[in-house]
Each structure stands twice: as C-alpha cells, then as structure tokens.
Amino acid sequence: MTLIDLLTLAQPIYWKNPQKIKWLEAKEQLSIDDTIIDDAEKRLQRFAPYFLHTAPETAHNQGLIESPLQQLNRFNHAPFANDQKLLIKRDDILPISGSIKARGGIYEVLTLAEEIAGKHGLIDDTKDYRQFAELKFKELLSSYTIVVGSTGNLGLSIGIMSAQLGFKVVIHMSNDAKQWKKDLLRQKGAIVIEHRGDYGEAVKRGRKEVEEQERALFIDDENSIALFSGYAVAARRLQHQLQQQSIDVSIDNKLAVYLPCGVGGGPGGVAFGLKTIYGDAVECYFVEPVQSPCMLLGMSTGQHHDISVNDIGLSNKTAADGLAVGRASKFVGQLMTPLLEGIYTVEDTMLFKQLRALYMEENIKLEPSAAAALNGPQMTGSKAKTHIIWATGGGMVPASIWQQYFEGGA
C-alpha cells in the first residue's frame, strides 16, 4: 500500500521524512539564513515601547509579545523515562490575539507600518516607537488597506493589530472559519468577507482585491518572509526559557518539538529558527488533521502547492479550523524538506479527547487545532530527553464556545 493509499484512508499515520539530512549540509542548501531572524528581533525591540504603552499585558516581558514555557506534571500519556520532560509552549495565551499567529501576523503589520511611516518621513529618530500611537501615524496608515485570506487566527492577529495602528483592514475568511472569530474581527473594526470555499479560495480572492486597489497590501501566509521571520524569533525566545529552566539541549540530550501545521508558515518559521540554534540536537515534527494533511502530501510527493488533499479524495473538513488547508506552502515545504523529522496525522475525535484531558489534568484551555500536537511523543516514538508541545491557540475562545469543544463538538 502506497503512502497516498494510507492517506486516503483518513487514519492517523506517522511519516518519517526520508529526505532529512544533517544540519551542516542542509543549511548550505537553504534559500534564507538566520539574518532574517536578527532583523525581526531588532524590529520587535524597536516596537517594545509602543506595546508597553498600548498593551499593558506585555509589561512583564518589557513590551515583547511572548508566552511562557510550562512543564506538564500530570498530562503525560507517553511511556516516558524518569529523565524525560514534557513541556508546553503557551502560545495560546500570547498577548494581543491569543495564538501563534500573533508572532507572524503582528510582526508583518509592524513591518508594513514602519516602512510606510519611514517612506513618508514621519518617524522621529529622537523618540521611541510610542510615537506610532500618535494621531498623525494613524491618519497616514488609514489611507492604506491591509488584506489577508484566513481560516481564523491569522485574520485575528492581523485584523486586531492593523485596526489598532490605523490601517483599514479586510479579512477574506473561508467557510471553515468560526463565527465567533468573524464577529470579534468586526468588533475590532475589520471588514470581514465570507466565502463558501476553503482557505485557498479566501486567499485567491484577497490577492485579487489587492490587484484592483491602490495602497492595498496583501499579507501572504504562504510565501511571506516577514511572517516567517516573526515566527522564527520564537526559537530564540524558547532558547532563553530553556536556559532559565536549566534544560540542556545537545546531541546527547535532544529536544523534540511538535507543531500543528496548516499552510505551514507558523510551524515552518519556528522549526527553521530552532534548527539555526540547535542543529541536529532538535527534532521538529508537524501534525495535521487526517482530512487535511496538505504538508505531508506536498512534501512526500515533491509537488508541494501543486497538489491538494482534494485531489486524493480527502474532504479538507476538520474541527481544527486553523489547520483546514488543502494546499501547503511551496516555500515552506521546500525549506523543510531537508530539515523536518516527520509529520503525523490526527483524527478530530482525538483532538477533543486530548483537549478535555489537558484541561482536566492541567487546567489549560486550548482550541481543537492547538490540541493536535498533544499526542506527538506517542505518534512519533521520539526518544528525545525534552519534548515540547506547541499550543498554537485558544486564549480568545469565548467560554460558551470552549464548553462546546469540551463536550466534544465543534
């Protein structure tokens, strides 16, 4: 039975990437290097005074948008040895928009705001970036429109940040997007355009809108280096947190990281950042729903964006709305080909089972897409000493909606 045959059965599988190679060899083949992370770190530091001024919840991190790294003491369903650790990266409670998309989405909006303000000579070098809260900046940025296609969380991060800075923002959302996310975006001042099609259709319509307008800017989750750079910064933040917790990462003490994957930008950025720090001492795994394994399909066939899960008879329907993507990013798929350890798939029933267990045992509330990574150690069989589940979202889910998740429904 071929891999395609296995995927069409829509059952959980683990695919070990046969093209992964050693880091020193792989990095020579990559189209980017860690200078993009250097630039992103510097820009986020420049904007730290702005967030201290406008987002008090960032004060404990000196204006940086960051999440805690938390040990899981009771939720540990893998056959771990006594010297193995299981932790969770709490991007579900990232400030501003409560998901991993706050890293890439907000960062790209900041990049655009800085470029526009600089082009118009508005930035005063004698002042810090609290100046971006001034009326003259909002008036300038209000003449520009930011457009994006999204299943939900990317739209939230971009919509909230864009509106706060003064941009007009239009979010094209697929039929997989949750109604509460659409409602929240409208409350924040974004224009939400709903589509009957999936994520791919929302992106297509967003791109078309930008072509037809002046001063319209499209944020491309599939191909944006800025988005990718914002996500990659998370690796350096994680390195500092591991050091604070006296957790050693080396060839003899490997780190395994489990990342839910939609189109690929978020997990790809984090994985790339981790590889630049730890090289062969880190194992990076992606996880996708059984009905939406677009990255697994694209990487395993080498066709990347040129093949859709619909092409092999899968529905692309899942309760994990942020992962309901039919075609993976070609940019990320090609970049991950020599780097990624493997990809595993998960059924929706397992998402809700793991979501409930995590809440009951650790009092952590995730949304279904974020719960996808929770059974990574079991599915991959990794022998790493330290395992990190990347919790990608859930902090903004209304209580009534989360209760539905807890009860096993979407």
mmCIF file with all atom_site columns, C-alpha atoms in Angstrom, residues 145-224:
data_model
loop_
_atom_site.group_PDB
_atom_site.id
_atom_site.type_symbol
_atom_site.label_atom_id
_atom_site.label_alt_id
_atom_site.label_comp_id
_atom_site.label_asym_id
_atom_site.label_entity_id
_atom_site.label_seq_id
_atom_site.pdbx_PDB_ins_code
_atom_site.Cartn_x
_atom_site.Cartn_y
_atom_site.Cartn_z
_atom_site.occupancy
_atom_site.B_iso_or_equiv
_atom_site.pdbx_formal_charge
_atom_site.auth_seq_id
_atom_site.auth_comp_id
_atom_site.auth_asym_id
_atom_site.auth_atom_id
_atom_site.pdbx_PDB_model_num
ATOM 1  C CA . THR A 1 145 ? -5.623  48.822 3.283  1.00 0.00 ? 145 THR A CA 1
ATOM 2  C CA . ILE A 1 146 ? -4.213  45.529 4.531  1.00 0.00 ? 146 ILE A CA 1
ATOM 3  C CA . VAL A 1 147 ? -5.808  42.426 3.025  1.00 0.00 ? 147 VAL A CA 1
ATOM 4  C CA . VAL A 1 148 ? -5.395  38.783 4.050  1.00 0.00 ? 148 VAL A CA 1
ATOM 5  C CA . GLY A 1 149 ? -7.050  35.404 3.497  1.00 0.00 ? 149 GLY A CA 1
ATOM 6  C CA . SER A 1 150 ? -7.517  33.344 6.649  1.00 0.00 ? 150 SER A CA 1
ATOM 7  C CA . THR A 1 151 ? -9.286  30.467 8.357  1.00 0.00 ? 151 THR A CA 1
ATOM 8  C CA . GLY A 1 152 ? -9.293  32.452 11.599 1.00 0.00 ? 152 GLY A CA 1
ATOM 9  C CA . ASN A 1 153 ? -6.275  33.109 13.807 1.00 0.00 ? 153 ASN A CA 1
ATOM 10 C CA . LEU A 1 154 ? -4.081  34.830 11.231 1.00 0.00 ? 154 LEU A CA 1
ATOM 11 C CA . GLY A 1 155 ? -7.018  37.075 10.426 1.00 0.00 ? 155 GLY A CA 1
ATOM 12 C CA . LEU A 1 156 ? -7.452  37.848 14.117 1.00 0.00 ? 156 LEU A CA 1
ATOM 13 C CA . SER A 1 157 ? -3.830  38.821 14.658 1.00 0.00 ? 157 SER A CA 1
ATOM 14 C CA . ILE A 1 158 ? -3.640  40.953 11.523 1.00 0.00 ? 158 ILE A CA 1
ATOM 15 C CA . GLY A 1 159 ? -7.103  42.450 11.979 1.00 0.00 ? 159 GLY A CA 1
ATOM 16 C CA . ILE A 1 160 ? -6.565  43.463 15.603 1.00 0.00 ? 160 ILE A CA 1
ATOM 17 C CA . MET A 1 161 ? -3.088  44.911 15.041 1.00 0.00 ? 161 MET A CA 1
ATOM 18 C CA . SER A 1 162 ? -3.933  46.654 11.764 1.00 0.00 ? 162 SER A CA 1
ATOM 19 C CA . ALA A 1 163 ? -7.017  48.328 13.171 1.00 0.00 ? 163 ALA A CA 1
ATOM 20 C CA . GLN A 1 164 ? -5.129  49.440 16.284 1.00 0.00 ? 164 GLN A CA 1
ATOM 21 C CA . LEU A 1 165 ? -2.430  51.130 14.195 1.00 0.00 ? 165 LEU A CA 1
ATOM 22 C CA . GLY A 1 166 ? -4.997  52.816 11.975 1.00 0.00 ? 166 GLY A CA 1
ATOM 23 C CA . PHE A 1 167 ? -4.960  50.700 8.813  1.00 0.00 ? 167 PHE A CA 1
ATOM 24 C CA . LYS A 1 168 ? -8.141  49.805 7.019  1.00 0.00 ? 168 LYS A CA 1
ATOM 25 C CA . VAL A 1 169 ? -8.179  46.002 7.107  1.00 0.00 ? 169 VAL A CA 1
ATOM 26 C CA . VAL A 1 170 ? -10.096 43.450 5.045  1.00 0.00 ? 170 VAL A CA 1
ATOM 27 C CA . ILE A 1 171 ? -10.116 39.779 6.037  1.00 0.00 ? 171 ILE A CA 1
ATOM 28 C CA . HIS A 1 172 ? -11.268 37.198 3.492  1.00 0.00 ? 172 HIS A CA 1
ATOM 29 C CA . MET A 1 173 ? -12.397 34.189 5.516  1.00 0.00 ? 173 MET A CA 1
ATOM 30 C CA . SER A 1 174 ? -13.115 30.648 4.389  1.00 0.00 ? 174 SER A CA 1
ATOM 31 C CA . ASN A 1 175 ? -16.141 28.589 5.295  1.00 0.00 ? 175 ASN A CA 1
ATOM 32 C CA . ASP A 1 176 ? -14.017 26.803 7.918  1.00 0.00 ? 176 ASP A CA 1
ATOM 33 C CA . ALA A 1 177 ? -13.628 29.972 9.984  1.00 0.00 ? 177 ALA A CA 1
ATOM 34 C CA . LYS A 1 178 ? -15.572 30.068 13.234 1.00 0.00 ? 178 LYS A CA 1
ATOM 35 C CA . GLN A 1 179 ? -18.380 32.603 13.545 1.00 0.00 ? 179 GLN A CA 1
ATOM 36 C CA . TRP A 1 180 ? -17.046 33.970 16.831 1.00 0.00 ? 180 TRP A CA 1
ATOM 37 C CA . LYS A 1 181 ? -13.768 34.876 15.118 1.00 0.00 ? 181 LYS A CA 1
ATOM 38 C CA . LYS A 1 182 ? -15.625 36.743 12.380 1.00 0.00 ? 182 LYS A CA 1
ATOM 39 C CA . ASP A 1 183 ? -17.731 38.553 14.963 1.00 0.00 ? 183 ASP A CA 1
ATOM 40 C CA . LEU A 1 184 ? -14.692 39.550 17.026 1.00 0.00 ? 184 LEU A CA 1
ATOM 41 C CA . LEU A 1 185 ? -12.890 40.900 13.983 1.00 0.00 ? 185 LEU A CA 1
ATOM 42 C CA . ARG A 1 186 ? -15.867 43.052 13.076 1.00 0.00 ? 186 ARG A CA 1
ATOM 43 C CA . GLN A 1 187 ? -15.975 44.362 16.638 1.00 0.00 ? 187 GLN A CA 1
ATOM 44 C CA . LYS A 1 188 ? -12.306 45.354 16.304 1.00 0.00 ? 188 LYS A CA 1
ATOM 45 C CA . GLY A 1 189 ? -13.048 47.353 13.152 1.00 0.00 ? 189 GLY A CA 1
ATOM 46 C CA . ALA A 1 190 ? -12.060 44.885 10.418 1.00 0.00 ? 190 ALA A CA 1
ATOM 47 C CA . ILE A 1 191 ? -14.122 44.262 7.285  1.00 0.00 ? 191 ILE A CA 1
ATOM 48 C CA . VAL A 1 192 ? -14.812 40.537 7.040  1.00 0.00 ? 192 VAL A CA 1
ATOM 49 C CA . ILE A 1 193 ? -15.746 38.993 3.696  1.00 0.00 ? 193 ILE A CA 1
ATOM 50 C CA . GLU A 1 194 ? -17.019 35.427 3.937  1.00 0.00 ? 194 GLU A CA 1
ATOM 51 C CA . HIS A 1 195 ? -16.545 32.811 1.215  1.00 0.00 ? 195 HIS A CA 1
ATOM 52 C CA . ARG A 1 196 ? -18.226 29.490 0.614  1.00 0.00 ? 196 ARG A CA 1
ATOM 53 C CA . GLY A 1 197 ? -14.925 27.957 -0.465 1.00 0.00 ? 197 GLY A CA 1
ATOM 54 C CA . ASP A 1 198 ? -11.965 26.881 1.646  1.00 0.00 ? 198 ASP A CA 1
ATOM 55 C CA . TYR A 1 199 ? -8.768  28.671 2.678  1.00 0.00 ? 199 TYR A CA 1
ATOM 56 C CA . GLY A 1 200 ? -7.407  28.600 -0.866 1.00 0.00 ? 200 GLY A CA 1
ATOM 57 C CA . GLU A 1 201 ? -10.441 30.459 -2.184 1.00 0.00 ? 201 GLU A CA 1
ATOM 58 C CA . ALA A 1 202 ? -10.178 33.105 0.543  1.00 0.00 ? 202 ALA A CA 1
ATOM 59 C CA . VAL A 1 203 ? -6.523  33.721 -0.338 1.00 0.00 ? 203 VAL A CA 1
ATOM 60 C CA . LYS A 1 204 ? -7.303  33.878 -4.053 1.00 0.00 ? 204 LYS A CA 1
ATOM 61 C CA . ARG A 1 205 ? -9.998  36.493 -3.509 1.00 0.00 ? 205 ARG A CA 1
ATOM 62 C CA . GLY A 1 206 ? -7.746  38.512 -1.220 1.00 0.00 ? 206 GLY A CA 1
ATOM 63 C CA . ARG A 1 207 ? -4.975  38.635 -3.803 1.00 0.00 ? 207 ARG A CA 1
ATOM 64 C CA . LYS A 1 208 ? -7.451  39.716 -6.486 1.00 0.00 ? 208 LYS A CA 1
ATOM 65 C CA . GLU A 1 209 ? -8.752  42.562 -4.318 1.00 0.00 ? 209 GLU A CA 1
ATOM 66 C CA . VAL A 1 210 ? -5.241  43.954 -3.842 1.00 0.00 ? 210 VAL A CA 1
ATOM 67 C CA . GLU A 1 211 ? -4.606  43.920 -7.592 1.00 0.00 ? 211 GLU A CA 1
ATOM 68 C CA . GLU A 1 212 ? -7.673  46.116 -8.080 1.00 0.00 ? 212 GLU A CA 1
ATOM 69 C CA . GLN A 1 213 ? -6.826  48.769 -5.468 1.00 0.00 ? 213 GLN A CA 1
ATOM 70 C CA . GLU A 1 214 ? -4.188  51.398 -4.896 1.00 0.00 ? 214 GLU A CA 1
ATOM 71 C CA . ARG A 1 215 ? -2.496  51.487 -1.488 1.00 0.00 ? 215 ARG A CA 1
ATOM 72 C CA . ALA A 1 216 ? -3.670  47.925 -0.780 1.00 0.00 ? 216 ALA A CA 1
ATOM 73 C CA . LEU A 1 217 ? -1.188  45.436 0.714  1.00 0.00 ? 217 LEU A CA 1
ATOM 74 C CA . PHE A 1 218 ? -1.673  41.671 0.727  1.00 0.00 ? 218 PHE A CA 1
ATOM 75 C CA . ILE A 1 219 ? -0.237  39.580 3.562  1.00 0.00 ? 219 ILE A CA 1
ATOM 76 C CA . ASP A 1 220 ? 0.598   36.174 2.115  1.00 0.00 ? 220 ASP A CA 1
ATOM 77 C CA . ASP A 1 221 ? 0.734   33.357 4.668  1.00 0.00 ? 221 ASP A CA 1
ATOM 78 C CA . GLU A 1 222 ? 2.138   31.000 2.038  1.00 0.00 ? 222 GLU A CA 1
ATOM 79 C CA . ASN A 1 223 ? 5.136   32.991 0.842  1.00 0.00 ? 223 ASN A CA 1
ATOM 80 C CA . SER A 1 224 ? 5.823   35.923 3.177  1.00 0.00 ? 224 SER A CA 1
#
